[in-house]
Structure formats: structure tokens, C-alpha cells
CSV table of C-alpha atoms in Angstrom, one decimal:
chain,number,residue,atom,x,y,z
N,1,MET,CA,9.2,23.6,-92.8
N,2,MET,CA,11.0,20.6,-91.3
N,3,ARG,CA,14.8,20.7,-92.0
N,4,THR,CA,16.3,17.5,-93.5
N,5,PHE,CA,19.9,16.2,-93.0
N,6,ASP,CA,21.7,13.1,-93.8
N,7,ALA,CA,22.6,12.6,-90.1
N,8,ILE,CA,21.8,14.2,-86.8
N,9,ILE,CA,24.2,14.0,-83.8
N,10,ILE,CA,22.9,14.9,-80.4
N,11,GLY,CA,25.8,15.8,-78.0
N,12,ALA,CA,29.3,17.2,-78.6
N,13,GLY,CA,31.2,14.9,-76.2
N,14,GLN,CA,34.1,12.7,-77.2
N,15,ALA,CA,32.2,10.7,-79.9
N,16,GLY,CA,30.0,13.3,-81.6
N,17,PRO,CA,32.5,15.8,-83.1
N,18,PRO,CA,34.9,13.2,-84.7
N,19,LEU,CA,31.8,11.4,-86.1
N,20,ALA,CA,30.6,14.7,-87.6
N,21,GLY,CA,34.0,15.1,-89.1
N,22,ARG,CA,33.9,11.7,-90.8
N,23,LEU,CA,30.3,12.0,-92.0
N,24,THR,CA,30.8,15.4,-93.5
N,25,ALA,CA,34.1,14.3,-95.1
N,26,ALA,CA,32.0,11.5,-96.7
N,27,GLY,CA,29.8,14.2,-98.3
N,28,MET,CA,26.9,14.0,-95.8
N,29,THR,CA,25.0,17.0,-94.4
N,30,VAL,CA,25.1,16.8,-90.6
N,31,ALA,CA,23.4,18.6,-87.8
N,32,LEU,CA,25.3,18.5,-84.4
N,33,ILE,CA,23.3,19.7,-81.4
N,34,GLU,CA,24.8,20.6,-78.1
N,35,ARG,CA,22.7,22.1,-75.2
N,36,LYS,CA,25.6,22.9,-72.9
N,37,LEU,CA,29.4,22.6,-73.2
N,38,VAL,CA,31.3,21.3,-76.2
N,39,GLY,CA,33.7,18.6,-75.3
N,40,GLY,CA,31.4,16.8,-72.8
N,41,THR,CA,32.5,15.6,-69.3
N,42,CYS,CA,36.1,14.9,-70.2
N,43,VAL,CA,37.0,18.4,-71.4
N,44,ASN,CA,34.9,20.4,-69.0
N,45,THR,CA,34.5,18.6,-65.7
N,46,GLY,CA,36.3,15.3,-66.0
N,47,CYS,CA,39.7,14.3,-67.3
N,48,MET,CA,41.2,17.5,-68.4
N,49,PRO,CA,40.5,19.7,-65.3
N,50,THR,CA,41.0,16.9,-62.8
N,51,LYS,CA,44.3,15.7,-64.2
N,52,THR,CA,45.5,19.4,-64.3
N,53,LEU,CA,44.6,19.6,-60.6
N,54,VAL,CA,46.3,16.3,-60.0
N,55,ALA,CA,49.5,17.8,-61.6
N,56,SER,CA,49.3,20.8,-59.3
N,57,ALA,CA,48.8,18.6,-56.3
N,58,TYR,CA,51.7,16.5,-57.3
N,59,ALA,CA,53.9,19.6,-57.6
N,60,ALA,CA,53.0,20.6,-54.0
N,61,HIS,CA,53.6,17.1,-52.7
N,62,LEU,CA,57.0,16.9,-54.4
N,63,ALA,CA,58.0,20.3,-53.2
N,64,ARG,CA,57.3,19.2,-49.6
N,65,ARG,CA,59.6,16.2,-50.3
N,66,ALA,CA,62.4,18.3,-51.7
N,67,ALA,CA,64.7,17.5,-48.8
N,68,ASP,CA,64.5,13.8,-49.8
N,69,PHE,CA,66.3,14.8,-53.1
N,70,GLY,CA,68.8,17.0,-51.4
N,71,ILE,CA,66.9,20.2,-52.3
N,72,ALA,CA,66.3,23.0,-49.7
N,73,THR,CA,63.0,24.9,-49.9
N,74,GLY,CA,61.0,27.2,-47.7
N,75,ASP,CA,57.4,26.6,-46.6
N,76,VAL,CA,55.2,25.2,-49.3
N,77,THR,CA,52.0,27.1,-49.8
N,78,VAL,CA,49.1,26.5,-52.3
N,79,ASP,CA,47.6,29.4,-54.1
N,80,MET,CA,44.2,27.8,-54.8
N,81,PRO,CA,42.8,30.6,-57.0
N,82,ALA,CA,45.9,30.2,-59.2
N,83,VAL,CA,45.6,26.4,-59.3
N,84,ALA,CA,41.9,26.7,-60.3
N,85,ALA,CA,42.8,29.3,-63.0
N,86,ARG,CA,45.3,27.0,-64.5
N,87,ALA,CA,42.7,24.2,-64.7
N,88,ARG,CA,40.2,26.7,-66.2
N,89,LYS,CA,42.7,27.7,-68.9
N,90,VAL,CA,43.3,24.1,-69.9
N,91,VAL,CA,39.6,23.5,-70.2
N,92,MET,CA,38.9,26.7,-72.1
N,93,ASP,CA,41.7,26.1,-74.6
N,94,ALA,CA,40.4,22.7,-75.3
N,95,ARG,CA,36.7,23.7,-75.5
N,96,SER,CA,37.3,26.7,-77.7
N,97,GLY,CA,39.5,24.6,-80.0
N,98,ASN,CA,36.7,22.1,-80.4
N,99,GLU,CA,34.2,24.9,-81.0
N,100,ARG,CA,36.3,26.5,-83.7
N,101,TRP,CA,36.7,23.1,-85.4
N,102,LEU,CA,33.0,22.5,-85.4
N,103,GLU,CA,32.0,26.0,-86.5
N,104,GLY,CA,34.4,25.8,-89.5
N,105,MET,CA,33.4,22.3,-90.6
N,106,ALA,CA,32.1,22.2,-94.1
N,107,GLY,CA,28.8,20.4,-94.3
N,108,LEU,CA,28.0,20.7,-90.6
N,109,THR,CA,25.2,22.7,-89.1
N,110,PHE,CA,26.2,23.3,-85.5
N,111,LEU,CA,23.2,24.1,-83.2
N,112,ARG,CA,23.0,25.2,-79.6
N,113,GLY,CA,19.9,24.0,-77.8
N,114,HIS,CA,18.0,21.1,-76.1
N,115,ALA,CA,17.2,18.3,-78.6
N,116,ARG,CA,14.2,16.1,-78.0
N,117,PHE,CA,12.7,13.3,-80.1
N,118,THR,CA,9.2,13.9,-81.4
N,119,GLY,CA,9.1,10.6,-83.3
N,120,PRO,CA,11.4,7.8,-84.5
N,121,ARG,CA,13.1,10.1,-87.1
N,122,THR,CA,12.3,13.6,-85.9
N,123,ILE,CA,14.0,15.9,-83.5
N,124,ALA,CA,12.9,19.2,-82.2
N,125,VAL,CA,15.5,21.8,-81.0
N,126,ASP,CA,13.9,24.7,-79.2
N,127,GLY,CA,10.8,24.4,-81.3
N,128,GLU,CA,12.5,23.8,-84.7
N,129,GLU,CA,11.9,20.3,-86.1
N,130,MET,CA,14.4,18.4,-88.2
N,131,THR,CA,14.7,14.8,-89.5
N,132,ALA,CA,17.5,12.5,-90.7
N,133,PRO,CA,17.7,8.8,-91.6
N,134,ARG,CA,20.6,8.4,-89.2
N,135,ILE,CA,20.5,9.8,-85.7
N,136,PHE,CA,23.4,9.4,-83.1
N,137,LEU,CA,23.1,10.0,-79.4
N,138,ASN,CA,26.2,11.1,-77.6
N,139,VAL,CA,24.6,12.8,-74.6
N,140,GLY,CA,26.9,11.6,-71.8
N,141,GLY,CA,26.1,11.4,-68.1
N,142,ARG,CA,26.1,13.2,-64.8
N,143,ALA,CA,26.9,12.6,-61.1
N,144,ILE,CA,24.3,10.7,-59.1
N,145,VAL,CA,22.8,12.3,-56.0
N,146,PRO,CA,22.3,9.2,-53.8
N,147,ASP,CA,19.1,8.5,-51.9
N,148,MET,CA,20.6,8.8,-48.5
N,149,PRO,CA,18.9,10.3,-45.4
N,150,GLY,CA,19.3,14.1,-45.1
N,151,VAL,CA,21.2,14.5,-48.4
N,152,GLY,CA,18.7,17.1,-49.6
N,153,ASP,CA,19.0,19.1,-46.4
N,154,VAL,CA,22.8,19.8,-46.6
N,155,PRO,CA,25.1,21.6,-49.1
N,156,HIS,CA,27.1,19.1,-51.1
N,157,LEU,CA,29.5,19.0,-54.1
N,158,ASP,CA,29.9,16.8,-57.1
N,159,ASN,CA,32.8,16.5,-59.6
N,160,THR,CA,31.7,19.6,-61.5
N,161,ASP,CA,31.7,21.7,-58.3
N,162,MET,CA,35.1,20.3,-57.2
N,163,VAL,CA,37.0,21.4,-60.3
N,164,ALA,CA,35.6,24.9,-59.9
N,165,LEU,CA,36.7,25.3,-56.2
N,166,GLU,CA,38.9,28.3,-55.5
N,167,GLN,CA,39.4,27.5,-51.8
N,168,VAL,CA,40.9,24.6,-49.9
N,169,PRO,CA,38.2,23.0,-47.7
N,170,LYS,CA,39.0,22.8,-44.0
N,171,HIS,CA,37.8,19.2,-43.9
N,172,LEU,CA,36.6,17.5,-47.0
N,173,VAL,CA,34.4,14.4,-46.5
N,174,VAL,CA,34.4,12.3,-49.6
N,175,VAL,CA,31.4,9.9,-49.8
N,176,GLY,CA,32.3,7.1,-52.1
N,177,GLY,CA,35.6,5.2,-52.1
N,178,SER,CA,36.0,4.6,-55.9
N,179,TYR,CA,37.9,6.2,-58.7
N,180,VAL,CA,36.6,9.7,-58.8
N,181,GLY,CA,36.4,10.1,-55.0
N,182,LEU,CA,39.9,8.8,-54.4
N,183,GLU,CA,41.5,11.2,-56.9
N,184,PHE,CA,39.8,14.2,-55.3
N,185,ALA,CA,40.6,12.9,-51.8
N,186,GLN,CA,44.4,12.7,-52.4
N,187,MET,CA,44.4,15.9,-54.5
N,188,TYR,CA,42.8,18.0,-51.8
N,189,ARG,CA,44.8,16.5,-49.0
N,190,ARG,CA,47.9,17.6,-50.9
N,191,PHE,CA,46.4,21.1,-51.3
N,192,GLY,CA,46.2,21.2,-47.5
N,193,ALA,CA,42.7,19.9,-46.5
N,194,ALA,CA,41.9,17.4,-43.9
N,195,VAL,CA,40.2,14.5,-45.8
N,196,THR,CA,38.0,11.6,-44.8
N,197,VAL,CA,36.8,9.0,-47.3
N,198,VAL,CA,33.6,7.3,-46.4
N,199,GLU,CA,32.8,4.1,-48.2
N,200,ARG,CA,29.8,1.8,-47.7
N,201,GLY,CA,31.6,-1.3,-48.8
N,202,GLU,CA,34.2,-3.2,-46.9
N,203,ARG,CA,37.0,-1.9,-49.0
N,204,LEU,CA,37.9,0.8,-51.4
N,205,ILE,CA,37.6,0.3,-55.2
N,206,ALA,CA,35.8,-3.0,-54.7
N,207,HIS,CA,36.1,-4.0,-58.4
N,208,GLU,CA,39.9,-4.4,-58.0
N,209,ASP,CA,41.6,-7.3,-56.3
N,210,ALA,CA,41.9,-7.0,-52.6
N,211,ASP,CA,45.7,-6.6,-52.7
N,212,VAL,CA,45.3,-3.6,-55.0
N,213,SER,CA,42.5,-2.1,-52.8
N,214,ASP,CA,44.6,-2.5,-49.7
N,215,ALA,CA,47.7,-1.0,-51.2
N,216,VAL,CA,45.8,2.1,-52.5
N,217,ARG,CA,44.3,2.5,-49.0
N,218,GLY,CA,47.7,2.3,-47.4
N,219,ILE,CA,49.0,5.0,-49.9
N,220,LEU,CA,46.2,7.3,-48.9
N,221,GLU,CA,46.5,6.7,-45.2
N,222,ASP,CA,50.2,7.3,-45.4
N,223,GLU,CA,49.4,10.9,-46.5
N,224,GLY,CA,47.1,11.5,-43.6
N,225,ILE,CA,43.7,10.6,-45.3
N,226,THR,CA,41.3,9.0,-42.9
N,227,VAL,CA,39.4,6.0,-44.6
N,228,ARG,CA,36.1,4.8,-43.1
N,229,THR,CA,34.9,1.6,-44.8
N,230,GLY,CA,31.9,-0.5,-43.8
N,231,ALA,CA,29.9,2.7,-43.5
N,232,ASN,CA,26.5,1.1,-44.0
N,233,CYS,CA,24.3,3.8,-42.6
N,234,ILE,CA,25.4,7.0,-44.2
N,235,ALA,CA,23.2,10.0,-43.4
N,236,PHE,CA,23.6,13.8,-43.4
N,237,ALA,CA,22.6,16.6,-41.1
N,238,ARG,CA,23.5,20.3,-40.8
N,239,HIS,CA,26.1,21.2,-38.2
N,240,ALA,CA,27.6,24.4,-36.9
N,241,ASP,CA,30.9,23.5,-38.6
N,242,GLY,CA,29.4,22.3,-41.8
N,243,VAL,CA,27.9,18.9,-42.4
N,244,ALA,CA,27.6,15.9,-40.0
N,245,VAL,CA,28.0,12.7,-41.9
N,246,SER,CA,26.8,9.6,-40.0
N,247,VAL,CA,28.9,6.5,-41.0
N,248,ASP,CA,27.9,3.9,-38.4
N,249,CYS,CA,31.2,2.0,-38.8
N,250,ARG,CA,32.1,-0.7,-36.4
N,251,ALA,CA,35.1,1.3,-35.0
N,252,GLY,CA,35.8,5.0,-34.6
N,253,ASP,CA,33.5,8.0,-34.2
N,254,PRO,CA,30.1,7.3,-35.6
N,255,LYS,CA,29.9,10.8,-37.1
N,256,VAL,CA,32.4,12.8,-39.2
N,257,ILE,CA,32.1,16.6,-39.3
N,258,GLY,CA,33.1,18.1,-42.6
N,259,SER,CA,33.3,21.7,-43.9
N,260,HIS,CA,32.5,20.3,-47.3
N,261,VAL,CA,31.0,17.1,-48.6
N,262,LEU,CA,31.7,15.5,-52.0
N,263,LEU,CA,29.3,12.9,-53.3
N,264,ALA,CA,31.1,10.5,-55.5
N,265,VAL,CA,28.9,7.4,-55.6
N,266,GLY,CA,28.4,7.0,-59.4
N,267,ARG,CA,26.9,8.5,-62.5
N,268,ARG,CA,23.7,8.3,-64.5
N,269,PRO,CA,23.1,8.9,-68.2
N,270,ASN,CA,21.5,12.1,-69.6
N,271,THR,CA,18.6,10.3,-71.2
N,272,ASP,CA,15.6,11.3,-69.0
N,273,ASP,CA,14.6,14.4,-71.0
N,274,LEU,CA,15.3,13.4,-74.6
N,275,GLY,CA,11.8,12.1,-75.5
N,276,LEU,CA,13.1,8.6,-76.1
N,277,ASP,CA,9.7,7.1,-75.4
N,278,LEU,CA,8.3,9.1,-78.4
N,279,ALA,CA,10.8,7.5,-80.6
N,280,GLY,CA,10.3,4.0,-79.1
N,281,ILE,CA,14.0,3.8,-78.1
N,282,ALA,CA,14.6,1.2,-75.3
N,283,THR,CA,16.5,1.8,-72.2
N,284,ASP,CA,17.5,-0.5,-69.3
N,285,ALA,CA,16.6,-0.3,-65.6
N,286,LYS,CA,19.3,2.4,-65.1
N,287,SER,CA,18.1,4.5,-68.0
N,288,TYR,CA,21.0,3.6,-70.3
N,289,VAL,CA,20.1,3.3,-73.9
N,290,THR,CA,20.3,-0.4,-74.9
N,291,VAL,CA,22.5,-1.1,-77.9
N,292,ASP,CA,23.7,-4.1,-79.8
N,293,ASP,CA,27.3,-5.1,-80.6
N,294,MET,CA,27.5,-2.3,-83.3
N,295,LEU,CA,26.0,0.3,-81.0
N,296,GLN,CA,22.6,0.4,-82.8
N,297,THR,CA,19.5,0.9,-80.7
N,298,ASN,CA,16.3,-1.1,-81.1
N,299,VAL,CA,15.1,1.6,-83.5
N,300,PRO,CA,16.7,1.2,-87.0
N,301,GLY,CA,18.8,4.2,-87.9
N,302,VAL,CA,19.5,5.3,-84.3
N,303,TRP,CA,22.8,4.7,-82.5
N,304,ALA,CA,24.0,5.5,-79.0
N,305,LEU,CA,27.6,6.3,-78.2
N,306,GLY,CA,29.6,7.1,-75.1
N,307,ASP,CA,28.5,7.1,-71.5
N,308,CYS,CA,24.7,7.1,-72.3
N,309,ASN,CA,24.8,3.5,-73.6
N,310,GLY,CA,26.3,1.9,-70.4
N,311,ARG,CA,28.9,0.0,-72.4
N,312,GLY,CA,31.9,2.0,-71.3
N,313,ALA,CA,32.5,4.8,-68.8
N,314,PHE,CA,35.7,6.4,-70.2
N,315,THR,CA,36.7,9.0,-72.7
N,316,HIS,CA,38.6,6.4,-74.7
N,317,THR,CA,35.7,4.0,-74.8
N,318,ALA,CA,33.5,6.8,-76.1
N,319,TYR,CA,36.0,7.6,-78.7
N,320,ASN,CA,36.2,4.0,-79.7
N,321,ASP,CA,32.4,3.9,-80.0
N,322,PHE,CA,32.8,6.6,-82.7
N,323,GLU,CA,35.5,4.5,-84.4
N,324,ILE,CA,33.3,1.4,-84.4
N,325,VAL,CA,30.4,3.3,-85.9
N,326,ALA,CA,32.5,5.0,-88.5
N,327,ALA,CA,34.2,1.7,-89.4
N,328,ASN,CA,30.9,0.0,-90.0
N,329,LEU,CA,29.1,2.9,-91.8
N,330,LEU,CA,32.0,4.3,-93.9
N,331,ASP,CA,34.9,1.9,-94.1
N,332,HIS,CA,33.1,-1.4,-94.8
N,333,ASP,CA,35.0,-2.8,-91.8
N,334,ASP,CA,33.0,-4.9,-89.4
N,335,ARG,CA,33.9,-3.7,-85.9
N,336,THR,CA,32.1,-4.6,-82.7
N,337,LEU,CA,32.0,-3.8,-79.0
N,338,SER,CA,32.9,-7.4,-78.2
N,339,GLN,CA,36.2,-6.9,-79.9
N,340,ARG,CA,37.1,-4.1,-77.4
N,341,LEU,CA,39.7,-4.8,-74.7
N,342,VAL,CA,39.2,-2.1,-72.1
N,343,GLY,CA,42.1,-0.7,-70.0
N,344,TYR,CA,41.8,2.2,-67.6
N,345,ALA,CA,43.6,4.1,-64.9
N,346,LEU,CA,43.1,5.4,-61.4
N,347,TYR,CA,44.9,8.7,-61.2
N,348,THR,CA,46.0,8.7,-57.6
N,349,ASP,CA,49.7,9.1,-57.1
N,350,PRO,CA,51.1,6.6,-57.8
N,351,PRO,CA,48.5,5.8,-60.5
N,352,LEU,CA,46.9,2.4,-61.1
N,353,GLY,CA,47.0,1.1,-64.7
N,354,ARG,CA,44.6,-1.8,-65.3
N,355,VAL,CA,43.6,-4.0,-68.2
N,356,GLY,CA,41.6,-7.1,-68.6
N,357,MET,CA,40.5,-9.4,-65.8
N,358,THR,CA,41.5,-9.1,-62.2
N,359,GLN,CA,42.8,-12.2,-60.5
N,360,ALA,CA,39.5,-12.8,-58.8
N,361,GLU,CA,37.6,-12.6,-62.1
N,362,ALA,CA,40.0,-15.0,-63.7
N,363,GLU,CA,39.6,-17.5,-60.8
N,364,LYS,CA,35.9,-17.4,-61.2
N,365,THR,CA,36.2,-18.7,-64.8
N,366,GLY,CA,37.5,-22.0,-63.4
N,367,ARG,CA,40.4,-22.1,-65.9
N,368,PRO,CA,43.9,-22.8,-64.7
N,369,ILE,CA,45.7,-19.5,-64.3
N,370,LEU,CA,49.2,-18.2,-63.7
N,371,VAL,CA,50.0,-15.2,-61.5
N,372,SER,CA,53.1,-13.1,-60.9
N,373,LYS,CA,53.6,-10.1,-58.7
N,374,ARG,CA,56.6,-7.9,-58.0
N,375,PRO,CA,56.9,-4.8,-55.8
N,376,MET,CA,57.9,-1.5,-57.3
N,377,THR,CA,61.0,-1.5,-55.2
N,378,ARG,CA,62.3,-3.9,-57.9
N,379,VAL,CA,62.0,-1.2,-60.5
N,380,GLY,CA,65.2,0.8,-60.9
N,381,ARG,CA,63.4,3.8,-62.3
N,382,ALA,CA,61.0,3.9,-59.3
N,383,VAL,CA,64.0,3.8,-56.9
N,384,GLU,CA,65.8,6.6,-58.8
N,385,LYS,CA,62.7,8.8,-58.6
N,386,GLY,CA,62.1,8.0,-54.9
N,387,GLU,CA,58.6,6.6,-55.7
N,388,THR,CA,58.6,2.9,-54.9
N,389,LYS,CA,55.1,2.4,-53.5
N,390,GLY,CA,52.9,-0.2,-55.2
N,391,PHE,CA,53.5,-3.3,-57.3
N,392,MET,CA,53.0,-5.0,-60.7
N,393,LYS,CA,50.7,-8.0,-61.1
N,394,ILE,CA,49.9,-10.1,-64.2
N,395,VAL,CA,47.4,-12.9,-64.7
N,396,ALA,CA,47.7,-15.4,-67.6
N,397,ASP,CA,45.9,-18.5,-68.8
N,398,ALA,CA,48.0,-21.6,-68.1
N,399,GLU,CA,46.8,-23.5,-71.1
N,400,THR,CA,46.7,-20.9,-73.9
N,401,GLN,CA,49.6,-18.8,-72.4
N,402,ARG,CA,47.7,-15.7,-73.1
N,403,ILE,CA,47.6,-12.7,-70.7
N,404,LEU,CA,44.2,-12.4,-69.1
N,405,GLY,CA,44.8,-9.1,-67.2
N,406,ALA,CA,47.3,-7.0,-65.4
N,407,ALA,CA,47.6,-4.2,-62.8
N,408,ILE,CA,50.5,-1.8,-62.4
N,409,LEU,CA,50.1,0.3,-59.3
N,410,GLY,CA,53.2,2.5,-59.3
N,411,THR,CA,54.9,5.4,-60.8
N,412,GLY,CA,54.2,5.5,-64.5
N,413,GLY,CA,51.7,2.6,-64.2
N,414,ASP,CA,49.2,4.4,-66.4
N,415,GLU,CA,51.7,4.4,-69.3
N,416,ALA,CA,53.5,1.1,-68.6
N,417,ILE,CA,50.3,-0.9,-68.7
N,418,HIS,CA,50.0,-0.2,-72.5
N,419,GLY,CA,52.8,-2.7,-73.2
N,420,ILE,CA,50.6,-5.4,-71.8
N,421,LEU,CA,47.4,-4.0,-73.3
N,422,ASP,CA,49.0,-4.0,-76.7
N,423,MET,CA,50.1,-7.6,-76.4
N,424,MET,CA,46.6,-8.7,-75.3
N,425,ASN,CA,45.1,-6.8,-78.3
N,426,ALA,CA,47.5,-8.6,-80.6
N,427,ASP,CA,46.6,-11.9,-79.0
N,428,GLN,CA,50.2,-12.9,-78.5
N,429,PRO,CA,51.5,-15.5,-76.0
N,430,VAL,CA,53.4,-14.6,-72.9
N,431,ALA,CA,56.7,-15.6,-74.6
N,432,ALA,CA,56.3,-12.8,-77.2
N,433,LEU,CA,56.4,-10.2,-74.5
N,434,ARG,CA,58.9,-12.1,-72.4
N,435,TRP,CA,61.5,-11.7,-75.2
N,436,ALA,CA,61.0,-8.0,-75.8
N,437,VAL,CA,64.0,-5.9,-74.9
N,438,PRO,CA,62.6,-2.9,-73.0
N,439,ILE,CA,64.5,0.4,-72.6
N,440,HIS,CA,66.5,1.0,-69.4
N,441,PRO,CA,65.8,2.7,-67.2
N,442,THR,CA,62.0,2.6,-67.4
N,443,VAL,CA,59.1,1.2,-65.4
N,444,SER,CA,58.3,-1.2,-68.3
N,445,GLU,CA,61.6,-2.9,-68.1
N,446,LEU,CA,60.4,-5.1,-65.2
N,447,ILE,CA,57.6,-6.6,-67.3
N,448,PRO,CA,59.7,-9.5,-68.8
N,449,THR,CA,61.0,-10.3,-65.3
N,450,LEU,CA,57.4,-10.2,-64.0
N,451,LEU,CA,56.5,-12.7,-66.7
N,452,LEU,CA,59.3,-15.0,-65.7
N,453,GLY,CA,57.7,-15.2,-62.2
N,454,LEU,CA,54.3,-16.6,-63.5
N,455,GLU,CA,53.3,-19.5,-61.3
N,456,PRO,CA,50.1,-21.6,-61.0
N,457,VAL,CA,47.5,-20.5,-58.6
N,458,ALA,CA,45.4,-23.2,-56.7
N,459,GLN,CA,41.7,-22.8,-57.4
N,460,THR,CA,39.5,-22.3,-54.4
């Protein structure tokens, strides 16, 4: 017999479990199906292990700088198996905590297996069929293997492989100069690897303003990382010392020989083996499930949350997807994706905190804008910590006096950006933040001064 539930959730990433908690608390019977690891990318191969590794890499970097602070140390060595074990423990603690929560949730049937649609309202899990009037997809995504010459002929790593490494590569070649690739590049350089970043575009993290991109590149190169941009003919071949990566740049050696290669060129949704066609669920050209402003698919009663809908690529946006769905279904509170203001961070050291428009994006709107920029050398907290690389930058609308976006590349930038993000969410004018009295000494205390420096920018 077909089992019947009030709701079925496919995937136990960042949106699925809390949604199950809200639905069961509202008295619904819910089936939550996970075919692999509870917690999704963030817990298992993304945020938690990588930021744990970043912390270890920062400790090694700071230990090497001990003399700058008047501290004497011996040679700094990295015990990579111990570093990896620490990251594993963080992951396992989080995953097992989530599993205990789900397994003890009243009203929830927690199933392990591969779920596939057999019709618009029916799901099969390892041969067992079930149905529900509400079905939620939270199936996440995975790393892309790019269609580059020779890529199938050589060993290569993705983010999942990287967080499991228990050795420091002799020479790590990172293909892809964006957020994931740059975090691993700096991390493993600090662990002791030679590192080369190969990027097809003309600059790193191309979505950011050129001054941010250039500053991040300078920070990485100062630590001994080689950056090769304009690599428009990337190809791979086996080599006696590992892998030969052809880069075809305009300057420098046309090939880089690496002991290990990390492919960090993007991600794709896990939607190719769910039987979406049998349910009539529409996807776009990149296989993301298409959703409306309330995360509903084209099939009534089916929603898509998290990375698989292409409307956000972060843990916090996936969680906000859950909040939007729960608000609309349970709280009688109309919430939409278009109300969401997205901030994010690049966890290099120093980190980049970002929210809203870049200056380039603001200029493209044609509106009159104001811009202010100050170096982190103006931040007393940064000077005291001996971490003064980077800058703060803010963009505002000259007519409405609303903040359009900001970037804080500097120590504590991932936290300090929230003062600006909150003001933007509250839709308050620049003056409201200008007259805040920030705590001294903090990174955030420069923000009012930054606002005082807002000046018109000529449109090009």
C-alpha cells in the first residue's frame, strides 16, 4: 500500500530539517528523506569543515608571525592528520546532533534512501511509494567537473576531496579564481603547499569591483601564491610529477605542473536523478528547479528550497527559503524572495564581507550615486591586531540617501558588514547609521567616518 503523509521533504540540508520541525509542530505528519549525509553541503563538505580548516591555517600563519608581536617561537610545523581530524570532529558533532534531532522528532518519519518522483504527488524511495499534498525539494548541489581538454585523464579534487585531505600537497594547482578556490588556495599555502591559482577570466572574483579583486590578489600574492589570470586555454595532461595544467596566459610559463589539482569552477544542482519529468516539474537551462517568488514550482503543491532552485547559493539563503515557506504556510505572513537582501563573505584572511550592489552594478543603474572608501590602516582595531590589509567601501543613492551596497575587506569584515546589512534591511537613510555610536575599539567604529566621506561619482 502507498503510504500517505501531510508533507514530504526530500533532502536534509539547511532548509529541510527546520521545515520538518515547523510542520510537525503544527500537527502534520511528515516524511523526510535523505540519501546521503544529514546536514547537506554546509555541515559535511562546505562551511563547517572549510572554516575549521581556515582557523587552523590562520593559527599556523599567526604562529609564523609571532615575532611581530614580540613572541619567540621555534619552527612552526603543521600536523595535517591532526588538522583533518579536528575538522572531522566538528562535522561529526554537527551531523550527529542533527540526526538525533530528526530521529527524535514526534510526527516525523525519517527515511534513508534515494527519492524519485513517479508522478506529480507520488514519491518512490527504494521501491516504496508514498504521497503527500505538499512536497518540498531541498536536494542541494555538487561541484562541476568542467568540460576542459584532458580533465577526464588526470586525477583531480573537488571541495569534498579537499576537506578530507590528510597530507599537504607539494604543489596545489587551483583551477578557478572565485570564492571556493581562493579559500582553499590560501589555506593550503599556509599549511605549507606551493599554490598556483589558474583563472580563465582577466581577474579574480570577477563579480566584485576591480579594486576588491585587485586587493584580494595582492593579499594572496604577498603570501607566495602564484596567480595566473587570462588562462583561456586550460587543459590537463598526466605528468611524471603529477598533472600538467596548460594555461596559455600571455606571460609566464604556458604550463603549470602540480602534484594535486583542485577544480573549483562552480556547482550544479542535484536534480538530474529525481524523476522531475515524471512530475512535470520545470527546470531551467542549468537544471535548477524554477520557482516563483514564494518558492513554489510550476506544479501546485511542490516547492524547491536551497541550492537546487538557483535563487541563492549560501547556507543562510537556504535557511531563509525555509523561513519564507514556513511564514507563508503556517504564519499567515506574506514573505517573498524579492524581499531578501543577500549578504555574503569570502573567507580568505582577511575576509571580505559583502552586501547589496557593487559600485559597478550601481553605476549601471544610471542613478546618481555616492561612494566612500577608507583603508583598514584607519581602523585602530586593525592596527592593534597587526592586520591592516584591505579597505572599507560603501555605495549610496544620492537622491534617496539609502545605502545600495558595501564591501569590507579586512579583519572582522565578515562581522562588521552586518551593521550595514541591518541598516539596508531596515530601509534607513545614511544619516541613521551616521549617528550611531559604535563601540571602541572595533572594526565597525570606522563606519560612521566612512559615511562622512561619501562623495558623488561621475557617471561614465
